[in-house]
Amino acid sequence: MTSSPTQLSPSSPSAPSPSVPSGERHSATTTAPTVFVATCDLAAQLRGRAVPASREEALLRTGTGWVPADLAITGFGPIADNVFGSAGDLRLLPDPATRVDIPADGGLPGTRLYLADQTLPDGTPWECCPRGFLTSAVEELRAELGLTVIASFEHEFTLTGPPSSPPFSFERYRTAEPFGSDLVTLLEQAGFEPETWLPEYGEAQHEITLSPAEALVAADRAVLLRELVRDLARRRGLRASFAPLPDPAGAGNGVHIHLSFRDADGKPALHDPARPGGLSELGTRFSAGILRHASALTAVTAASPISFLRLTPHRWSAGGVFLAERNREAMLRICPGTGPDAGDQLNLEYRAADATANPWLALGVLLRAGLEGIRRGYPEPVVWPESATEAELAAVPPLPKTSEEALNELEKDEVVGGFFAPDLLATYLSVKWAELAAVAGQDDAERCRRVADVH
């Protein structure tokens, strides 16, 4: 549930990389004993290796070793069947722009964290790297359409530890202190530009939003944000979980992905006041691609065995496959702007995602599906007005009802399957089927608990 949309303003200055060294925010070398270099895997887990801080300079030049089969580790721990086996070698090559320093605190030493691309030993790209998947999608949109992608991820999570309090209340905001203020400070020091920190609707639920940024920066921030939140909670004696549904009967935690575009001249490309919803022809055709391939896409954006328990009508998540103005049951929502630059701020919000998805893959498949809508000239979808009634929306296509259904749709959809290198797709499907097998026979409450333990 989102109380207010993140505004994507293409007219705003470009946001910085998540932790671009500034000389003031970071020292040239870290005083932490170790440096951790990581990737986000297909189970949306941050995994990697630590090296002594004294080796940081060499790490940035040549990376550290990694194994192809690590891509097949499931959220519950075991490695799924995969095409790599025990063969092959990779490097985790850090991107210096992703650097985040976590200070010593709560009895733990400080550490420096980098996100990495997975490369072959000679430094060339590995076709199964999830971060590389997004990078190539962004490059395709720029090359074909001259567009720069601007994005932001809204994250909801459950914070266990503070006493129970009413939704959206000042009481919940205050009982989460000093965690909330510490989190905002940590994110500001990392250069993440937090916009809002708020108590949400669900039991013990909170939301953190970040300023929009170019696509890779936004997805990198999403990867790191989750880990920074969980790490800070542990240091405060609390527990943070991004699980999509902590309780089958309760409210869920979503990740809403906001998208807008700048053209080659830096002007916003989504707004046209003469068209339905104020959405430009480009934006409407981009939306057509996402809606056409919605069932397969949700296998990537809602990636856990319990994700589809949340994606049902009347949960303010995504109640159907449709495009609408200001309707929080829509899979794609047209978010309005405010003030004299409202048109520049208009953006698309994809609502059928949660934090069990890898942010690089989730954003990458949305961009590629939208590009297909433009390439293939899919018919423009209906833009449902804010006034549309539930009865009028009754005929819109539903989302998959289960993860099994979504995975079957991904296996059948040759267009979406074609977005992936064959080994990446095969490994992704293997991991997700293995995760489903790990919770087979368990009731909804137990499956929710298992997923909450991971995320």
CSV table of C-alpha atoms in Angstrom, one decimal:
chain,number,residue,atom,x,y,z
A,1,MET,CA,0.0,0.0,0.0
A,2,THR,CA,1.3,3.4,-0.9
A,3,SER,CA,0.1,6.6,0.7
A,4,SER,CA,1.7,8.9,-1.8
A,5,PRO,CA,3.5,8.3,-5.1
A,6,THR,CA,7.1,8.9,-5.6
A,7,GLN,CA,7.3,11.7,-8.1
A,8,LEU,CA,9.8,11.2,-11.0
A,9,SER,CA,10.8,14.5,-12.3
A,10,PRO,CA,12.7,14.4,-15.5
A,11,SER,CA,13.4,18.1,-15.2
A,12,SER,CA,15.4,17.6,-12.0
A,13,PRO,CA,19.2,17.3,-12.1
A,14,SER,CA,20.5,13.8,-12.5
A,15,ALA,CA,20.8,12.0,-9.3
A,16,PRO,CA,24.3,10.9,-8.2
A,17,SER,CA,25.4,7.3,-8.1
A,18,PRO,CA,24.6,5.5,-4.9
A,19,SER,CA,27.9,6.3,-3.2
A,20,VAL,CA,30.1,8.3,-5.6
A,21,PRO,CA,33.2,9.2,-3.6
A,22,SER,CA,33.1,12.9,-2.8
A,23,GLY,CA,36.2,13.4,-0.7
A,24,GLU,CA,33.9,14.7,2.1
A,25,ARG,CA,31.5,11.7,2.5
A,26,HIS,CA,34.2,9.1,2.1
A,27,SER,CA,37.9,8.8,2.8
A,28,ALA,CA,40.2,7.5,0.1
A,29,THR,CA,40.7,4.3,2.1
A,30,THR,CA,38.5,2.6,4.7
A,31,THR,CA,39.4,2.2,8.3
A,32,ALA,CA,37.2,-1.0,8.4
A,33,PRO,CA,39.0,-4.3,8.6
A,34,THR,CA,37.3,-5.8,5.6
A,35,VAL,CA,35.7,-4.9,2.3
A,36,PHE,CA,32.7,-6.9,1.1
A,37,VAL,CA,32.0,-7.3,-2.6
A,38,ALA,CA,28.6,-8.7,-3.6
A,39,THR,CA,26.1,-9.5,-6.2
A,40,CYS,CA,22.3,-9.9,-5.9
A,41,ASP,CA,21.3,-13.4,-7.0
A,42,LEU,CA,18.2,-14.9,-8.5
A,43,ALA,CA,16.8,-15.4,-5.0
A,44,ALA,CA,17.2,-11.7,-4.3
A,45,GLN,CA,19.9,-12.4,-1.8
A,46,LEU,CA,23.1,-10.4,-1.4
A,47,ARG,CA,26.0,-12.8,-1.7
A,48,GLY,CA,29.7,-12.3,-2.1
A,49,ARG,CA,33.1,-12.3,-0.5
A,50,ALA,CA,35.1,-10.2,2.0
A,51,VAL,CA,38.7,-9.3,1.5
A,52,PRO,CA,41.1,-7.5,3.9
A,53,ALA,CA,40.8,-3.7,3.5
A,54,SER,CA,44.6,-3.6,2.7
A,55,ARG,CA,43.7,-5.4,-0.6
A,56,GLU,CA,41.0,-2.9,-1.6
A,57,GLU,CA,43.0,-1.3,-4.4
A,58,ALA,CA,43.8,-4.7,-6.0
A,59,LEU,CA,40.1,-5.7,-5.6
A,60,LEU,CA,38.9,-2.7,-7.6
A,61,ARG,CA,41.4,-3.6,-10.4
A,62,THR,CA,40.8,-7.3,-10.7
A,63,GLY,CA,37.9,-8.3,-8.5
A,64,THR,CA,37.7,-11.5,-6.6
A,65,GLY,CA,36.8,-15.1,-7.6
A,66,TRP,CA,33.3,-16.4,-8.0
A,67,VAL,CA,31.6,-19.6,-9.3
A,68,PRO,CA,29.0,-19.9,-12.0
A,69,ALA,CA,26.9,-22.4,-10.0
A,70,ASP,CA,26.5,-19.8,-7.2
A,71,LEU,CA,23.8,-18.3,-9.5
A,72,ALA,CA,21.7,-21.4,-8.7
A,73,ILE,CA,21.6,-21.0,-4.9
A,74,THR,CA,18.0,-20.9,-3.8
A,75,GLY,CA,16.5,-18.6,-1.2
A,76,PHE,CA,16.3,-21.5,1.2
A,77,GLY,CA,20.0,-22.5,0.8
A,78,PRO,CA,20.5,-25.5,-1.4
A,79,ILE,CA,21.8,-25.2,-5.0
A,80,ALA,CA,19.2,-26.0,-7.6
A,81,ASP,CA,19.9,-28.2,-10.6
A,82,ASN,CA,21.9,-26.1,-13.1
A,83,VAL,CA,23.9,-26.2,-16.3
A,84,PHE,CA,27.2,-25.1,-14.7
A,85,GLY,CA,27.9,-27.9,-12.2
A,86,SER,CA,31.4,-27.7,-10.7
A,87,ALA,CA,33.0,-26.2,-13.8
A,88,GLY,CA,33.9,-22.6,-14.6
A,89,ASP,CA,35.3,-19.5,-13.0
A,90,LEU,CA,34.1,-15.9,-12.7
A,91,ARG,CA,35.2,-12.7,-11.2
A,92,LEU,CA,33.1,-10.3,-9.0
A,93,LEU,CA,34.4,-7.0,-10.3
A,94,PRO,CA,33.3,-4.1,-8.1
A,95,ASP,CA,31.8,-0.9,-9.4
A,96,PRO,CA,33.4,1.9,-7.5
A,97,ALA,CA,30.3,4.1,-7.9
A,98,THR,CA,28.3,1.7,-5.6
A,99,ARG,CA,30.5,2.1,-2.6
A,100,VAL,CA,28.8,2.3,0.8
A,101,ASP,CA,30.5,2.6,4.1
A,102,ILE,CA,28.6,1.1,7.1
A,103,PRO,CA,30.0,2.6,10.3
A,104,ALA,CA,31.1,0.7,13.4
A,105,ASP,CA,28.0,0.4,15.6
A,106,GLY,CA,26.1,-1.9,17.9
A,107,GLY,CA,29.1,-4.0,18.7
A,108,LEU,CA,30.0,-4.6,15.1
A,109,PRO,CA,33.0,-3.2,13.2
A,110,GLY,CA,32.4,-1.0,10.2
A,111,THR,CA,32.7,-2.3,6.7
A,112,ARG,CA,32.8,-1.1,3.2
A,113,LEU,CA,30.4,-2.6,0.7
A,114,TYR,CA,30.5,-2.7,-3.1
A,115,LEU,CA,28.2,-4.2,-5.7
A,116,ALA,CA,29.9,-6.1,-8.5
A,117,ASP,CA,29.4,-7.2,-12.1
A,118,GLN,CA,30.0,-10.9,-12.7
A,119,THR,CA,32.6,-11.2,-15.4
A,120,LEU,CA,34.6,-13.9,-17.1
A,121,PRO,CA,38.2,-14.3,-15.8
A,122,ASP,CA,39.5,-11.9,-18.6
A,123,GLY,CA,37.1,-9.2,-17.4
A,124,THR,CA,34.6,-9.5,-20.3
A,125,PRO,CA,30.9,-9.6,-19.4
A,126,TRP,CA,29.2,-12.9,-18.4
A,127,GLU,CA,25.9,-13.3,-20.2
A,128,CYS,CA,24.2,-14.6,-17.0
A,129,CYS,CA,25.1,-11.6,-14.8
A,130,PRO,CA,21.8,-10.0,-13.5
A,131,ARG,CA,23.3,-6.6,-13.3
A,132,GLY,CA,24.5,-6.9,-16.8
A,133,PHE,CA,21.0,-7.9,-17.8
A,134,LEU,CA,19.7,-4.4,-16.7
A,135,THR,CA,22.7,-2.6,-18.2
A,136,SER,CA,22.0,-4.0,-21.6
A,137,ALA,CA,18.3,-3.3,-21.4
A,138,VAL,CA,19.0,0.4,-20.6
A,139,GLU,CA,21.5,0.6,-23.5
A,140,GLU,CA,18.9,-0.9,-25.9
A,141,LEU,CA,16.3,1.8,-25.0
A,142,ARG,CA,18.9,4.5,-25.4
A,143,ALA,CA,20.2,3.2,-28.7
A,144,GLU,CA,16.8,2.6,-30.3
A,145,LEU,CA,14.7,5.4,-28.9
A,146,GLY,CA,17.2,7.9,-27.5
A,147,LEU,CA,15.6,7.5,-24.1
A,148,THR,CA,17.2,7.8,-20.6
A,149,VAL,CA,15.4,5.7,-18.0
A,150,ILE,CA,14.6,7.3,-14.7
A,151,ALA,CA,13.3,5.0,-11.9
A,152,SER,CA,12.7,4.6,-8.2
A,153,PHE,CA,11.7,1.7,-6.0
A,154,GLU,CA,9.3,2.1,-3.1
A,155,HIS,CA,10.0,-0.5,-0.4
A,156,GLU,CA,7.6,-1.6,2.3
A,157,PHE,CA,8.8,-3.8,5.2
A,158,THR,CA,7.8,-5.1,8.6
A,159,LEU,CA,9.8,-4.0,11.6
A,160,THR,CA,9.4,-6.4,14.5
A,161,GLY,CA,10.3,-5.2,18.0
A,162,PRO,CA,8.6,-1.9,18.7
A,163,PRO,CA,5.2,-2.2,20.5
A,164,SER,CA,2.0,-2.4,18.4
A,165,SER,CA,0.7,0.9,17.2
A,166,PRO,CA,-2.0,2.3,14.8
A,167,PRO,CA,-1.4,2.5,11.0
A,168,PHE,CA,0.0,5.8,9.7
A,169,SER,CA,0.2,7.1,13.2
A,170,PHE,CA,2.7,9.5,14.8
A,171,GLU,CA,2.9,6.8,17.6
A,172,ARG,CA,4.3,4.2,15.2
A,173,TYR,CA,6.7,6.7,13.8
A,174,ARG,CA,8.0,7.6,17.3
A,175,THR,CA,8.1,4.0,18.6
A,176,ALA,CA,10.3,3.0,15.7
A,177,GLU,CA,12.9,5.6,16.9
A,178,PRO,CA,15.9,5.8,16.9
A,179,PHE,CA,15.8,3.2,14.1
A,180,GLY,CA,14.0,5.6,11.7
A,181,SER,CA,16.2,8.5,12.2
A,182,ASP,CA,19.3,6.4,12.1
A,183,LEU,CA,18.1,4.8,8.8
A,184,VAL,CA,17.5,8.2,7.2
A,185,THR,CA,20.9,9.4,8.3
A,186,LEU,CA,22.6,6.2,7.0
A,187,LEU,CA,20.9,6.6,3.6
A,188,GLU,CA,21.7,10.3,3.3
A,189,GLN,CA,25.4,9.6,4.2
A,190,ALA,CA,25.4,6.9,1.5
A,191,GLY,CA,24.1,9.4,-1.1
A,192,PHE,CA,20.8,7.6,-1.6
A,193,GLU,CA,18.6,10.7,-1.2
A,194,PRO,CA,15.7,9.4,0.9
A,195,GLU,CA,12.5,11.2,0.2
A,196,THR,CA,10.1,9.8,2.9
A,197,TRP,CA,10.1,7.5,5.9
A,198,LEU,CA,6.7,6.7,7.1
A,199,PRO,CA,4.5,4.3,9.2
A,200,GLU,CA,2.4,2.3,6.9
A,201,TYR,CA,-1.0,0.5,7.0
A,202,GLY,CA,-0.1,-3.1,7.9
A,203,GLU,CA,0.9,-4.4,11.3
A,204,ALA,CA,4.4,-3.1,12.2
A,205,GLN,CA,4.7,-2.0,8.5
A,206,HIS,CA,6.9,0.9,7.4
A,207,GLU,CA,7.9,2.4,4.0
A,208,ILE,CA,11.0,4.1,2.8
A,209,THR,CA,11.2,5.9,-0.6
A,210,LEU,CA,14.3,7.2,-2.4
A,211,SER,CA,14.6,10.0,-4.9
A,212,PRO,CA,14.4,8.9,-8.6
A,213,ALA,CA,17.7,8.3,-10.4
A,214,GLU,CA,18.9,6.7,-13.7
A,215,ALA,CA,17.9,3.1,-14.0
A,216,LEU,CA,21.1,1.3,-12.9
A,217,VAL,CA,21.6,3.6,-10.0
A,218,ALA,CA,18.0,3.1,-8.9
A,219,ALA,CA,18.3,-0.7,-9.0
A,220,ASP,CA,21.6,-0.7,-7.3
A,221,ARG,CA,20.1,1.4,-4.5
A,222,ALA,CA,17.2,-1.1,-4.2
A,223,VAL,CA,19.6,-3.9,-3.8
A,224,LEU,CA,21.6,-2.1,-1.1
A,225,LEU,CA,18.7,-0.5,0.7
A,226,ARG,CA,17.3,-3.9,1.7
A,227,GLU,CA,20.5,-5.0,3.2
A,228,LEU,CA,21.2,-1.7,4.9
A,229,VAL,CA,17.7,-1.8,6.5
A,230,ARG,CA,18.1,-5.4,7.8
A,231,ASP,CA,21.6,-4.7,9.0
A,232,LEU,CA,20.6,-1.6,10.9
A,233,ALA,CA,17.6,-3.5,12.5
A,234,ARG,CA,19.9,-6.2,13.7
A,235,ARG,CA,22.2,-3.7,15.3
A,236,ARG,CA,19.2,-2.1,17.1
A,237,GLY,CA,17.9,-5.4,18.4
A,238,LEU,CA,15.0,-5.4,15.9
A,239,ARG,CA,14.1,-7.5,12.9
A,240,ALA,CA,13.2,-6.2,9.5
A,241,SER,CA,11.5,-8.4,6.9
A,242,PHE,CA,10.6,-7.5,3.3
A,243,ALA,CA,8.6,-10.6,2.8
A,244,PRO,CA,5.6,-10.0,0.6
A,245,LEU,CA,3.1,-11.4,3.1
A,246,PRO,CA,4.1,-11.9,6.7
A,247,ASP,CA,0.6,-13.1,7.6
A,248,PRO,CA,-1.8,-14.6,5.0
A,249,ALA,CA,-4.6,-12.6,6.6
A,250,GLY,CA,-2.7,-9.4,6.9
A,251,ALA,CA,-1.4,-6.6,4.7
A,252,GLY,CA,1.5,-7.3,2.3
A,253,ASN,CA,4.8,-5.6,1.6
A,254,GLY,CA,5.2,-4.5,-2.0
A,255,VAL,CA,7.9,-2.8,-4.1
A,256,HIS,CA,6.4,-0.3,-6.4
A,257,ILE,CA,8.7,0.5,-9.4
A,258,HIS,CA,8.3,4.0,-10.8
A,259,LEU,CA,9.4,4.7,-14.4
A,260,SER,CA,9.7,7.8,-16.5
A,261,PHE,CA,11.9,8.7,-19.5
A,262,ARG,CA,13.9,11.7,-20.8
A,263,ASP,CA,14.4,12.1,-24.5
A,264,ALA,CA,17.7,12.9,-26.2
A,265,ASP,CA,17.3,16.6,-25.3
A,266,GLY,CA,16.6,15.8,-21.6
A,267,LYS,CA,12.9,16.6,-21.9
A,268,PRO,CA,10.2,14.4,-20.2
A,269,ALA,CA,8.8,11.8,-22.7
A,270,LEU,CA,5.7,10.5,-20.9
A,271,HIS,CA,3.4,13.4,-20.7
A,272,ASP,CA,0.9,14.5,-23.3
A,273,PRO,CA,-2.1,16.5,-21.9
A,274,ALA,CA,-4.2,15.9,-25.0
A,275,ARG,CA,-4.2,12.1,-24.5
A,276,PRO,CA,-6.1,9.8,-22.0
A,277,GLY,CA,-4.5,10.0,-18.6
A,278,GLY,CA,-2.1,12.6,-19.8
A,279,LEU,CA,0.1,9.7,-21.0
A,280,SER,CA,2.0,10.1,-24.2
A,281,GLU,CA,1.7,7.8,-27.2
A,282,LEU,CA,5.2,6.4,-26.3
A,283,GLY,CA,4.1,5.8,-22.7
A,284,THR,CA,0.9,4.1,-23.8
A,285,ARG,CA,2.7,1.8,-26.3
A,286,PHE,CA,5.4,1.0,-23.7
A,287,SER,CA,2.6,0.1,-21.3
A,288,ALA,CA,1.0,-2.2,-23.9
A,289,GLY,CA,4.2,-4.3,-23.9
A,290,ILE,CA,4.1,-4.8,-20.2
A,291,LEU,CA,0.4,-5.6,-20.2
A,292,ARG,CA,0.7,-8.0,-23.1
A,293,HIS,CA,3.3,-10.1,-21.3
A,294,ALA,CA,2.1,-9.5,-17.7
A,295,SER,CA,1.7,-13.1,-16.7
A,296,ALA,CA,5.3,-14.0,-17.7
A,297,LEU,CA,6.7,-10.8,-16.2
A,298,THR,CA,5.2,-11.5,-12.8
A,299,ALA,CA,7.3,-14.7,-12.5
A,300,VAL,CA,10.3,-12.4,-12.3
A,301,THR,CA,8.8,-9.4,-10.4
A,302,ALA,CA,6.9,-11.4,-7.8
A,303,ALA,CA,9.3,-14.2,-7.3
A,304,SER,CA,8.6,-16.1,-4.1
A,305,PRO,CA,6.3,-19.1,-3.4
A,306,ILE,CA,3.9,-16.7,-1.5
A,307,SER,CA,4.0,-13.6,-3.8
A,308,PHE,CA,0.7,-14.3,-5.4
A,309,LEU,CA,-1.2,-14.5,-2.1
A,310,ARG,CA,-0.7,-10.8,-2.0
A,311,LEU,CA,-1.5,-10.0,-5.7
A,312,THR,CA,-5.3,-10.3,-5.3
A,313,PRO,CA,-8.1,-7.8,-5.6
A,314,HIS,CA,-8.9,-5.5,-2.6
A,315,ARG,CA,-5.3,-5.6,-1.2
A,316,TRP,CA,-4.2,-2.4,-2.9
A,317,SER,CA,-1.5,-4.4,-4.6
A,318,ALA,CA,-2.4,-5.3,-8.2
A,319,GLY,CA,-5.9,-6.6,-8.7
A,320,GLY,CA,-5.8,-7.0,-12.5
A,321,VAL,CA,-3.8,-6.5,-15.6
A,322,PHE,CA,-4.8,-3.0,-16.6
A,323,LEU,CA,-3.5,0.6,-17.0
A,324,ALA,CA,-5.3,3.3,-15.0
A,325,GLU,CA,-5.2,6.8,-13.6
A,326,ARG,CA,-4.6,6.9,-9.9
A,327,ASN,CA,-6.0,3.5,-9.2
A,328,ARG,CA,-4.0,1.3,-6.7
A,329,GLU,CA,-5.6,-1.9,-7.9
A,330,ALA,CA,-4.1,-1.4,-11.4
A,331,MET,CA,-1.0,-3.3,-12.4
A,332,LEU,CA,0.2,-0.1,-14.1
A,333,ARG,CA,-0.8,3.2,-12.5
A,334,ILE,CA,-0.4,6.6,-14.0
A,335,CYS,CA,1.0,8.8,-11.2
A,336,PRO,CA,0.2,12.5,-11.4
A,337,GLY,CA,2.6,15.3,-10.5
A,338,THR,CA,2.0,18.4,-8.5
A,339,GLY,CA,2.4,22.1,-9.0
A,340,PRO,CA,3.4,23.9,-12.1
A,341,ASP,CA,5.7,21.1,-13.3
A,342,ALA,CA,3.1,18.4,-12.8
A,343,GLY,CA,3.4,17.2,-16.4
A,344,ASP,CA,7.1,16.7,-16.1
A,345,GLN,CA,6.6,14.6,-13.0
A,346,LEU,CA,4.1,12.2,-14.5
A,347,ASN,CA,5.3,8.6,-14.2
A,348,LEU,CA,4.2,5.0,-14.6
A,349,GLU,CA,4.1,2.9,-11.4
A,350,TYR,CA,4.4,-0.9,-11.8
A,351,ARG,CA,2.7,-2.4,-8.7
A,352,ALA,CA,3.0,-6.2,-9.2
A,353,ALA,CA,6.4,-6.5,-7.6
A,354,ASP,CA,7.9,-7.3,-4.2
A,355,ALA,CA,11.3,-7.6,-2.6
A,356,THR,CA,11.7,-11.3,-3.4
A,357,ALA,CA,12.6,-10.1,-6.9
A,358,ASN,CA,16.1,-9.2,-8.0
A,359,PRO,CA,15.9,-5.5,-8.8
A,360,TRP,CA,18.2,-5.7,-11.8
A,361,LEU,CA,16.1,-8.4,-13.4
A,362,ALA,CA,12.7,-6.9,-12.4
A,363,LEU,CA,13.5,-3.5,-13.9
A,364,GLY,CA,15.2,-5.1,-16.9
A,365,VAL,CA,12.2,-7.2,-17.9
A,366,LEU,CA,9.9,-4.2,-17.6
A,367,LEU,CA,12.1,-2.1,-19.9
A,368,ARG,CA,12.4,-4.9,-22.4
A,369,ALA,CA,8.7,-5.7,-22.4
A,370,GLY,CA,7.9,-2.0,-22.8
A,371,LEU,CA,10.3,-1.8,-25.7
A,372,GLU,CA,8.6,-4.8,-27.4
A,373,GLY,CA,5.3,-2.9,-27.1
A,374,ILE,CA,6.8,-0.1,-29.1
A,375,ARG,CA,8.8,-2.3,-31.6
A,376,ARG,CA,5.8,-4.6,-32.4
A,377,GLY,CA,3.2,-1.9,-32.4
A,378,TYR,CA,0.9,-3.6,-29.9
A,379,PRO,CA,-2.6,-2.0,-29.8
A,380,GLU,CA,-2.8,0.8,-27.3
A,381,PRO,CA,-4.5,-0.4,-24.1
A,382,VAL,CA,-7.5,1.3,-22.5
A,383,VAL,CA,-6.5,4.0,-20.0
A,384,TRP,CA,-9.1,3.5,-17.3
A,385,PRO,CA,-10.1,6.7,-15.6
A,386,GLU,CA,-10.0,7.3,-11.9
A,387,SER,CA,-13.8,7.1,-11.9
A,388,ALA,CA,-13.9,3.5,-13.2
A,389,THR,CA,-16.1,1.3,-11.0
A,390,GLU,CA,-15.3,-2.2,-9.8
A,391,ALA,CA,-18.1,-3.5,-12.0
A,392,GLU,CA,-16.6,-1.8,-15.1
A,393,LEU,CA,-13.2,-3.4,-14.3
A,394,ALA,CA,-14.6,-6.8,-13.7
A,395,ALA,CA,-13.6,-7.9,-17.2
A,396,VAL,CA,-9.9,-6.9,-17.1
A,397,PRO,CA,-7.5,-9.9,-17.3
A,398,PRO,CA,-6.4,-11.3,-13.9
A,399,LEU,CA,-2.9,-11.9,-12.8
A,400,PRO,CA,-1.7,-15.4,-12.3
A,401,LYS,CA,-3.2,-17.0,-9.2
A,402,THR,CA,0.0,-18.9,-8.1
A,403,SER,CA,3.7,-18.9,-8.6
A,404,GLU,CA,3.4,-22.1,-10.5
A,405,GLU,CA,1.0,-20.5,-13.0
A,406,ALA,CA,3.4,-17.5,-13.5
A,407,LEU,CA,6.4,-19.8,-14.1
A,408,ASN,CA,4.5,-21.8,-16.6
A,409,GLU,CA,3.6,-18.6,-18.4
A,410,LEU,CA,7.3,-17.6,-18.4
A,411,GLU,CA,8.3,-20.9,-19.9
A,412,LYS,CA,5.6,-20.5,-22.7
A,413,ASP,CA,6.2,-16.8,-23.5
A,414,GLU,CA,8.9,-16.9,-26.2
A,415,VAL,CA,9.2,-13.1,-26.2
A,416,VAL,CA,9.9,-12.7,-22.5
A,417,GLY,CA,12.1,-15.9,-22.5
A,418,GLY,CA,14.0,-14.3,-25.3
A,419,PHE,CA,15.1,-11.4,-23.1
A,420,PHE,CA,17.4,-13.8,-21.2
A,421,ALA,CA,20.5,-15.7,-22.2
A,422,PRO,CA,19.5,-19.4,-22.4
A,423,ASP,CA,21.6,-20.4,-19.4
A,424,LEU,CA,20.2,-17.5,-17.3
A,425,LEU,CA,16.6,-18.4,-18.1
A,426,ALA,CA,17.2,-22.1,-17.4
A,427,THR,CA,18.9,-21.3,-14.1
A,428,TYR,CA,16.2,-18.9,-13.0
A,429,LEU,CA,13.4,-21.4,-13.7
A,430,SER,CA,15.3,-24.1,-11.9
A,431,VAL,CA,15.8,-21.9,-8.8
A,432,LYS,CA,12.2,-20.9,-8.6
A,433,TRP,CA,10.8,-24.4,-9.1
A,434,ALA,CA,13.2,-25.6,-6.4
A,435,GLU,CA,12.0,-23.0,-4.0
A,436,LEU,CA,8.4,-24.1,-4.6
A,437,ALA,CA,9.4,-27.7,-4.0
A,438,ALA,CA,11.0,-26.7,-0.7
A,439,VAL,CA,7.7,-25.5,0.7
A,440,ALA,CA,5.4,-28.0,-1.0
A,441,GLY,CA,2.7,-29.4,1.3
A,442,GLN,CA,3.0,-26.5,3.8
A,443,ASP,CA,0.0,-24.3,4.6
A,444,ASP,CA,0.0,-20.6,3.7
A,445,ALA,CA,1.0,-19.5,7.2
A,446,GLU,CA,4.0,-21.8,7.3
A,447,ARG,CA,5.1,-20.8,3.8
A,448,CYS,CA,4.8,-17.1,4.8
A,449,ARG,CA,7.0,-17.8,7.8
A,450,ARG,CA,9.6,-19.6,5.7
A,451,VAL,CA,9.8,-16.7,3.2
A,452,ALA,CA,9.9,-14.1,6.0
A,453,ASP,CA,12.9,-15.9,7.5
A,454,VAL,CA,14.8,-15.4,4.2
A,455,HIS,CA,13.7,-11.9,3.3
